PDB file of C-alpha atoms in Angstrom:
ATOM      1  CA  ALA A   2      36.462 334.710 193.493  1.00 54.00           C
ATOM      2  CA  SER A   3      35.494 330.744 193.681  1.00 59.00           C
ATOM      3  CA  ARG A   4      38.445 328.596 192.924  1.00 62.00           C
ATOM      4  CA  GLY A   5      36.900 327.528 189.798  1.00 65.00           C
ATOM      5  CA  GLN A   6      36.990 331.175 188.373  1.00 65.00           C
ATOM      6  CA  LEU A   7      40.547 331.424 189.767  1.00 62.00           C
ATOM      7  CA  GLY A   8      42.061 327.937 188.054  1.00 65.00           C
ATOM      8  CA  GLU A   9      40.309 329.718 184.975  1.00 73.00           C
ATOM      9  CA  GLN A  10      42.039 333.129 185.094  1.00 74.00           C
ATOM     10  CA  ALA A  11      45.324 330.939 185.712  1.00 69.00           C
ATOM     11  CA  LEU A  12      44.750 329.163 182.760  1.00 70.00           C
ATOM     12  CA  VAL A  13      44.252 332.787 180.629  1.00 64.00           C
ATOM     13  CA  VAL A  14      47.346 333.915 182.129  1.00 62.00           C
ATOM     14  CA  ALA A  15      49.157 330.853 181.065  1.00 68.00           C
ATOM     15  CA  SER A  16      47.678 330.694 177.485  1.00 70.00           C
ATOM     16  CA  ALA A  17      48.706 334.392 176.741  1.00 73.00           C
ATOM     17  CA  GLU A  18      52.161 333.636 178.375  1.00 80.00           C
ATOM     18  CA  ILE A  19      52.638 330.694 175.614  1.00 75.00           C
ATOM     19  CA  LYS A  20      50.911 332.578 173.260  1.00 78.00           C
ATOM     20  CA  ASP A  21      53.792 335.500 173.748  1.00 74.00           C
ATOM     21  CA  LEU A  22      56.515 332.854 173.637  1.00 77.00           C
ATOM     22  CA  TYR A  23      55.427 331.350 170.831  1.00 82.00           C
ATOM     23  CA  GLN A  24      54.583 334.832 168.623  1.00 88.00           C
ATOM     24  CA  ASN A  25      57.790 336.858 169.832  1.00 90.00           C
ATOM     25  CA  ALA A  26      60.478 334.182 170.268  1.00 91.00           C
ATOM     26  CA  PRO A  27      63.860 335.016 169.205  1.00 92.00           C
ATOM     27  CA  CYS A  28      63.663 332.356 166.477  1.00 95.00           C
ATOM     28  CA  GLY A  29      61.016 331.956 163.821  1.00 97.00           C
ATOM     29  CA  TYR A  30      58.291 329.023 164.328  1.00 97.00           C
ATOM     30  CA  HIS A  31      55.837 328.189 161.126  1.00 97.00           C
ATOM     31  CA  SER A  32      53.837 324.763 160.537  1.00 97.00           C
ATOM     32  CA  LEU A  33      53.022 323.690 156.948  1.00 98.00           C
ATOM     33  CA  ASN A  34      50.351 321.428 156.147  1.00 98.00           C
ATOM     34  CA  GLY A  35      50.791 318.432 153.545  1.00 96.00           C
ATOM     35  CA  ASN A  36      50.826 320.138 150.723  1.00 97.00           C
ATOM     36  CA  GLY A  37      53.450 322.430 152.025  1.00 97.00           C
ATOM     37  CA  LEU A  38      50.873 325.183 152.740  1.00 98.00           C
ATOM     38  CA  ILE A  39      51.975 327.665 155.491  1.00 98.00           C
ATOM     39  CA  VAL A  40      49.437 327.262 158.031  1.00 98.00           C
ATOM     40  CA  GLU A  41      51.028 328.926 161.246  1.00 97.00           C
ATOM     41  CA  MET A  42      53.838 331.585 161.180  1.00 97.00           C
ATOM     42  CA  ASN A  43      55.040 333.635 164.252  1.00 96.00           C
ATOM     43  CA  ASN A  44      55.387 337.119 164.305  1.00 96.00           C
ATOM     44  CA  THR A  45      59.001 336.924 164.521  1.00 97.00           C
ATOM     45  CA  TRP A  46      58.999 335.082 161.224  1.00 98.00           C
ATOM     46  CA  LEU A  47      56.692 337.367 159.756  1.00 98.00           C
ATOM     47  CA  GLU A  48      58.953 340.124 160.392  1.00 97.00           C
ATOM     48  CA  TRP A  49      62.364 338.561 159.217  1.00 97.00           C
ATOM     49  CA  ILE A  50      60.700 338.553 155.599  1.00 97.00           C
ATOM     50  CA  GLY A  51      58.590 341.466 155.862  1.00 97.00           C
ATOM     51  CA  TYR A  52      55.162 339.904 155.106  1.00 97.00           C
ATOM     52  CA  SER A  53      51.751 340.482 156.944  1.00 97.00           C
ATOM     53  CA  ARG A  54      50.081 337.541 158.442  1.00 96.00           C
ATOM     54  CA  GLU A  55      47.469 337.813 156.040  1.00 97.00           C
ATOM     55  CA  GLU A  56      49.489 337.714 153.161  1.00 97.00           C
ATOM     56  CA  VAL A  57      51.057 334.368 154.125  1.00 98.00           C
ATOM     57  CA  ILE A  58      48.927 332.163 156.510  1.00 98.00           C
ATOM     58  CA  ASN A  59      46.845 329.567 154.163  1.00 98.00           C
ATOM     59  CA  LYS A  60      47.933 331.504 151.242  1.00 97.00           C
ATOM     60  CA  MET A  61      51.922 331.013 150.561  1.00 98.00           C
ATOM     61  CA  LYS A  62      53.645 328.057 150.370  1.00 98.00           C
ATOM     62  CA  PHE A  63      57.272 327.626 152.150  1.00 98.00           C
ATOM     63  CA  VAL A  64      58.509 326.789 148.409  1.00 97.00           C
ATOM     64  CA  ASP A  65      57.385 330.380 147.423  1.00 97.00           C
ATOM     65  CA  LEU A  66      59.716 331.999 149.823  1.00 97.00           C
ATOM     66  CA  LEU A  67      62.827 330.009 148.398  1.00 98.00           C
ATOM     67  CA  THR A  68      65.542 330.367 145.781  1.00 97.00           C
ATOM     68  CA  PRO A  69      65.878 327.702 143.066  1.00 96.00           C
ATOM     69  CA  ASN A  70      68.624 326.066 145.112  1.00 95.00           C
ATOM     70  CA  GLY A  71      66.566 326.139 148.257  1.00 96.00           C
ATOM     71  CA  GLN A  72      63.481 324.916 146.259  1.00 97.00           C
ATOM     72  CA  GLU A  73      65.648 321.852 145.065  1.00 97.00           C
ATOM     73  CA  LEU A  74      66.379 321.402 148.830  1.00 97.00           C
ATOM     74  CA  TYR A  75      62.693 321.467 149.972  1.00 98.00           C
ATOM     75  CA  SER A  76      61.816 319.133 147.300  1.00 97.00           C
ATOM     76  CA  ARG A  77      64.104 316.502 148.334  1.00 97.00           C
ATOM     77  CA  SER A  78      63.671 317.086 152.247  1.00 97.00           C
ATOM     78  CA  PHE A  79      59.927 317.421 152.782  1.00 98.00           C
ATOM     79  CA  PRO A  80      59.264 314.204 151.502  1.00 97.00           C
ATOM     80  CA  ILE A  81      61.575 312.868 154.214  1.00 97.00           C
ATOM     81  CA  LEU A  82      60.069 314.676 156.957  1.00 97.00           C
ATOM     82  CA  LYS A  83      56.705 313.170 156.134  1.00 97.00           C
ATOM     83  CA  ALA A  84      58.013 309.660 156.083  1.00 96.00           C
ATOM     84  CA  GLN A  85      60.346 309.861 158.418  1.00 97.00           C
ATOM     85  CA  GLY A  86      59.152 312.080 161.088  1.00 97.00           C
ATOM     86  CA  SER A  87      62.101 314.600 161.192  1.00 97.00           C
ATOM     87  CA  VAL A  88      64.424 316.661 159.155  1.00 97.00           C
ATOM     88  CA  SER A  89      67.395 318.818 160.956  1.00 97.00           C
ATOM     89  CA  ASN A  90      70.001 321.501 159.694  1.00 97.00           C
ATOM     90  CA  LEU A  91      68.310 322.583 156.585  1.00 97.00           C
ATOM     91  CA  GLU A  92      70.227 325.910 155.463  1.00 96.00           C
ATOM     92  CA  PHE A  93      67.894 327.662 152.681  1.00 97.00           C
ATOM     93  CA  GLN A  94      68.195 331.043 151.202  1.00 97.00           C
ATOM     94  CA  ILE A  95      64.981 332.931 151.913  1.00 97.00           C
ATOM     95  CA  VAL A  96      63.562 335.878 149.473  1.00 97.00           C
ATOM     96  CA  CYS A  97      62.254 338.307 151.813  1.00 97.00           C
ATOM     97  CA  LYS A  98      59.124 340.577 150.281  1.00 97.00           C
ATOM     98  CA  ASN A  99      61.315 343.713 149.283  1.00 97.00           C
ATOM     99  CA  GLY A 100      63.676 341.333 147.462  1.00 95.00           C
ATOM    100  CA  SER A 101      66.392 341.156 150.025  1.00 95.00           C
ATOM    101  CA  SER A 102      68.003 337.459 151.428  1.00 95.00           C
ATOM    102  CA  LEU A 103      67.617 335.880 154.850  1.00 95.00           C
ATOM    103  CA  PHE A 104      69.936 332.694 155.611  1.00 97.00           C
ATOM    104  CA  ALA A 105      68.517 330.479 158.163  1.00 97.00           C
ATOM    105  CA  ILE A 106      68.524 326.960 159.477  1.00 97.00           C
ATOM    106  CA  VAL A 107      65.334 324.787 159.477  1.00 98.00           C
ATOM    107  CA  ASN A 108      64.426 322.224 161.785  1.00 98.00           C
ATOM    108  CA  ALA A 109      61.615 319.831 161.793  1.00 98.00           C
ATOM    109  CA  THR A 110      58.994 317.012 163.298  1.00 97.00           C
ATOM    110  CA  ALA A 111      55.941 315.898 161.995  1.00 98.00           C
ATOM    111  CA  ILE A 112      52.533 315.965 163.859  1.00 97.00           C
ATOM    112  CA  ARG A 113      50.480 312.967 163.473  1.00 97.00           C
ATOM    113  CA  ASP A 114      47.004 311.780 164.139  1.00 95.00           C
ATOM    114  CA  LYS A 115      46.339 308.700 165.946  1.00 94.00           C
ATOM    115  CA  TYR A 116      46.328 307.110 162.763  1.00 95.00           C
ATOM    116  CA  GLY A 117      49.948 307.959 162.007  1.00 94.00           C
ATOM    117  CA  ASN A 118      48.838 310.510 159.174  1.00 96.00           C
ATOM    118  CA  PHE A 119      50.657 313.458 158.768  1.00 97.00           C
ATOM    119  CA  ILE A 120      48.870 316.851 159.953  1.00 97.00           C
ATOM    120  CA  LYS A 121      51.563 319.506 159.867  1.00 97.00           C
ATOM    121  CA  SER A 122      54.842 320.026 160.632  1.00 97.00           C
ATOM    122  CA  ARG A 123      56.428 321.669 163.710  1.00 96.00           C
ATOM    123  CA  SER A 124      59.637 323.854 162.821  1.00 97.00           C
ATOM    124  CA  THR A 125      61.859 325.954 164.128  1.00 97.00           C
ATOM    125  CA  VAL A 126      63.982 328.553 162.209  1.00 97.00           C
ATOM    126  CA  PHE A 127      67.274 330.320 163.123  1.00 97.00           C
ATOM    127  CA  ASN A 128      68.066 333.421 161.312  1.00 96.00           C
ATOM    128  CA  ILE A 129      72.132 332.761 160.332  1.00 95.00           C
ATOM    129  CA  THR A 130      72.319 335.614 157.839  1.00 94.00           C
ATOM    130  CA  ASP A 131      75.128 337.412 159.971  1.00 92.00           C
ATOM    131  CA  ARG A 132      76.890 334.561 160.241  1.00 90.00           C
ATOM    132  CA  HIS A 133      76.527 333.688 156.577  1.00 87.00           C
ATOM    133  CA  LEU A 134      77.808 337.325 155.633  1.00 86.00           C
ATOM    134  CA  ALA A 135      80.688 336.939 157.870  1.00 88.00           C
ATOM    135  CA  GLU A 136      81.420 333.772 156.346  1.00 85.00           C
ATOM    136  CA  GLU A 137      81.513 335.366 152.945  1.00 82.00           C
ATOM    137  CA  LYS A 138      83.509 338.339 154.202  1.00 85.00           C
ATOM    138  CA  VAL A 139      85.919 335.682 155.069  1.00 82.00           C
ATOM    139  CA  ILE A 140      85.690 333.993 151.988  1.00 82.00           C
ATOM    140  CA  ALA A 141      86.386 337.091 149.956  1.00 85.00           C
ATOM    141  CA  ILE A 142      89.474 337.973 151.989  1.00 80.00           C
ATOM    142  CA  ASN A 143      91.229 334.554 151.806  1.00 78.00           C
ATOM    143  CA  ASN A 144      90.680 334.956 147.902  1.00 80.00           C
ATOM    144  CA  GLU A 145      92.440 338.364 148.326  1.00 82.00           C
ATOM    145  CA  LEU A 146      95.333 337.116 150.190  1.00 78.00           C
ATOM    146  CA  GLU A 147      95.929 334.093 147.787  1.00 78.00           C
ATOM    147  CA  ALA A 148      95.851 336.469 144.936  1.00 80.00           C
ATOM    148  CA  PHE A 149      97.952 338.658 146.425  1.00 78.00           C
ATOM    149  CA  THR A 150     100.367 335.957 147.710  1.00 76.00           C
ATOM    150  CA  TYR A 151     100.602 334.465 144.039  1.00 76.00           C
ATOM    151  CA  SER A 152     101.328 337.718 142.537  1.00 79.00           C
ATOM    152  CA  VAL A 153     104.160 338.444 144.978  1.00 75.00           C
ATOM    153  CA  SER A 154     105.530 335.024 144.855  1.00 74.00           C
ATOM    154  CA  HIS A 155     105.489 335.256 140.950  1.00 76.00           C
ATOM    155  CA  ASP A 156     107.282 338.624 140.948  1.00 80.00           C
ATOM    156  CA  LEU A 157     109.638 337.033 143.322  1.00 79.00           C
ATOM    157  CA  ARG A 158     110.786 334.123 141.120  1.00 80.00           C
ATOM    158  CA  ALA A 159     111.876 336.057 138.052  1.00 82.00           C
ATOM    159  CA  PRO A 160     114.652 338.150 139.767  1.00 85.00           C
ATOM    160  CA  LEU A 161     115.404 334.712 141.605  1.00 85.00           C
ATOM    161  CA  ARG A 162     115.557 332.794 138.218  1.00 85.00           C
ATOM    162  CA  SER A 163     118.107 335.349 137.035  1.00 88.00           C
ATOM    163  CA  ILE A 164     120.166 335.427 140.218  1.00 88.00           C
ATOM    164  CA  ASP A 165     120.626 331.381 139.968  1.00 86.00           C
ATOM    165  CA  GLY A 166     121.236 331.473 136.303  1.00 88.00           C
ATOM    166  CA  TYR A 167     123.847 334.005 135.821  1.00 88.00           C
ATOM    167  CA  SER A 168     125.671 332.505 138.935  1.00 87.00           C
ATOM    168  CA  LYS A 169     125.390 329.182 136.891  1.00 86.00           C
ATOM    169  CA  ILE A 170     126.899 330.545 133.509  1.00 89.00           C
ATOM    170  CA  LEU A 171     129.729 332.909 135.509  1.00 86.00           C
ATOM    171  CA  HIS A 172     130.793 329.387 137.051  1.00 82.00           C
ATOM    172  CA  GLU A 173     130.574 327.395 133.979  1.00 86.00           C
ATOM    173  CA  ASP A 174     132.443 330.083 132.163  1.00 87.00           C
ATOM    174  CA  TYR A 175     135.100 331.692 134.325  1.00 85.00           C
ATOM    175  CA  GLY A 176     135.320 328.812 136.985  1.00 81.00           C
ATOM    176  CA  ALA A 177     138.442 327.933 135.646  1.00 83.00           C
ATOM    177  CA  VAL A 178     140.247 331.562 136.275  1.00 85.00           C
ATOM    178  CA  LEU A 179     138.022 332.040 139.743  1.00 82.00           C
ATOM    179  CA  ASP A 180     139.803 330.674 143.250  1.00 88.00           C
ATOM    180  CA  SER A 181     138.029 327.976 145.218  1.00 87.00           C
ATOM    181  CA  GLU A 182     136.806 331.005 147.774  1.00 89.00           C
ATOM    182  CA  ALA A 183     135.198 332.647 144.706  1.00 88.00           C
ATOM    183  CA  GLY A 184     133.760 329.147 143.659  1.00 85.00           C
ATOM    184  CA  ARG A 185     132.325 328.698 146.989  1.00 88.00           C
ATOM    185  CA  ILE A 186     130.445 331.777 147.034  1.00 89.00           C
ATOM    186  CA  LEU A 187     129.095 331.563 143.806  1.00 87.00           C
ATOM    187  CA  GLN A 188     127.613 328.205 144.955  1.00 88.00           C
ATOM    188  CA  THR A 189     126.466 329.807 148.029  1.00 90.00           C
ATOM    189  CA  ILE A 190     124.253 332.358 146.162  1.00 90.00           C
ATOM    190  CA  ARG A 191     123.033 329.705 143.866  1.00 88.00           C
ATOM    191  CA  ASN A 192     121.967 327.442 147.053  1.00 89.00           C
ATOM    192  CA  ASN A 193     120.330 330.583 148.633  1.00 90.00           C
ATOM    193  CA  ALA A 194     118.536 331.329 145.584  1.00 88.00           C
ATOM    194  CA  ARG A 195     116.927 327.905 145.330  1.00 87.00           C
ATOM    195  CA  ARG A 196     116.097 328.033 148.779  1.00 89.00           C
ATOM    196  CA  MET A 197     114.751 331.080 148.432  1.00 86.00           C
ATOM    197  CA  GLY A 198     112.628 329.185 145.401  1.00 85.00           C
ATOM    198  CA  GLN A 199     111.483 326.671 148.211  1.00 87.00           C
ATOM    199  CA  LEU A 200     110.310 329.505 150.476  1.00 85.00           C
ATOM    200  CA  ILE A 201     108.225 330.908 147.776  1.00 82.00           C
ATOM    201  CA  ASP A 202     106.532 327.426 146.922  1.00 81.00           C
ATOM    202  CA  ASP A 203     105.961 326.960 150.711  1.00 82.00           C
ATOM    203  CA  LEU A 204     104.368 330.283 150.838  1.00 76.00           C
ATOM    204  CA  LEU A 205     102.143 329.562 148.463  1.00 75.00           C
ATOM    205  CA  ASP A 206     101.181 326.370 149.856  1.00 77.00           C
ATOM    206  CA  PHE A 207     100.254 327.915 152.898  1.00 75.00           C
ATOM    207  CA  SER A 208      98.416 330.640 151.141  1.00 68.00           C
ATOM    208  CA  ARG A 209      96.011 327.325 150.052  1.00 69.00           C
ATOM    209  CA  LEU A 210      95.746 325.440 153.283  1.00 70.00           C
ATOM    210  CA  GLY A 211      92.204 326.623 153.808  1.00 59.00           C
ATOM    211  CA  ARG A 212      90.976 325.029 150.562  1.00 60.00           C
ATOM    212  CA  LYS A 213      92.638 321.797 150.877  1.00 60.00           C
ATOM    213  CA  GLU A 214      90.795 318.950 152.225  1.00 64.00           C
ATOM    214  CA  LEU A 215      92.288 317.375 155.639  1.00 61.00           C
ATOM    215  CA  GLU A 216      94.733 314.300 155.243  1.00 69.00           C
ATOM    216  CA  ARG A 217      95.132 311.654 157.464  1.00 73.00           C
ATOM    217  CA  SER A 218      98.803 310.309 158.204  1.00 74.00           C
ATOM    218  CA  SER A 219     100.339 308.445 160.673  1.00 79.00           C
ATOM    219  CA  VAL A 220     102.565 310.261 163.061  1.00 75.00           C
ATOM    220  CA  ASN A 221     105.750 308.563 165.049  1.00 76.00           C
ATOM    221  CA  MET A 222     104.826 309.316 168.596  1.00 73.00           C
ATOM    222  CA  TYR A 223     108.481 308.116 170.098  1.00 66.00           C
TER     223      TYR A 223
END
């Protein structure tokens, strides 16, 4: 084979490798034209959403795959992409062909002609469905924990109030006939009941830590 033929063969092989990398990469790739029409989409992305290439390319718009919240985000971000040239870390909920949901993060840059006119987007898509489901599970567990903690603390408050209240009545009504040691014991009971109440409040505050905003404060390092 001549040197030219070998060069052509090498180009064919390299082109096939690049095409395979694009089509079967572990992330999704797509391109949208200026109207948001999907003009390119790799096999990985198509498999995620369950559509065939013929159903999507030059027939569906990206916005057609989105939930209402995603459509609102898209309507704000696509003009920014065309005007500024890039958008980053946009999280969308995708509606697959079978009706299931897929959660994805999209990053995109603009491809322009020599005059600066927008031709199409170059977009990468990362499937974060597993992460999203894990986060939802953690949120659910935290909600259950908070509800349980509130219920337990509420049930503990009633007997504590009784202990403190009856100790107070006993001290006020019979304090005159009790010796100093009995008075001290009653006061100790009341002090510990109030301390237990504070511990319950602290437990509730701890259970709500995940929902509180971070607060800045000065710390004395000396």
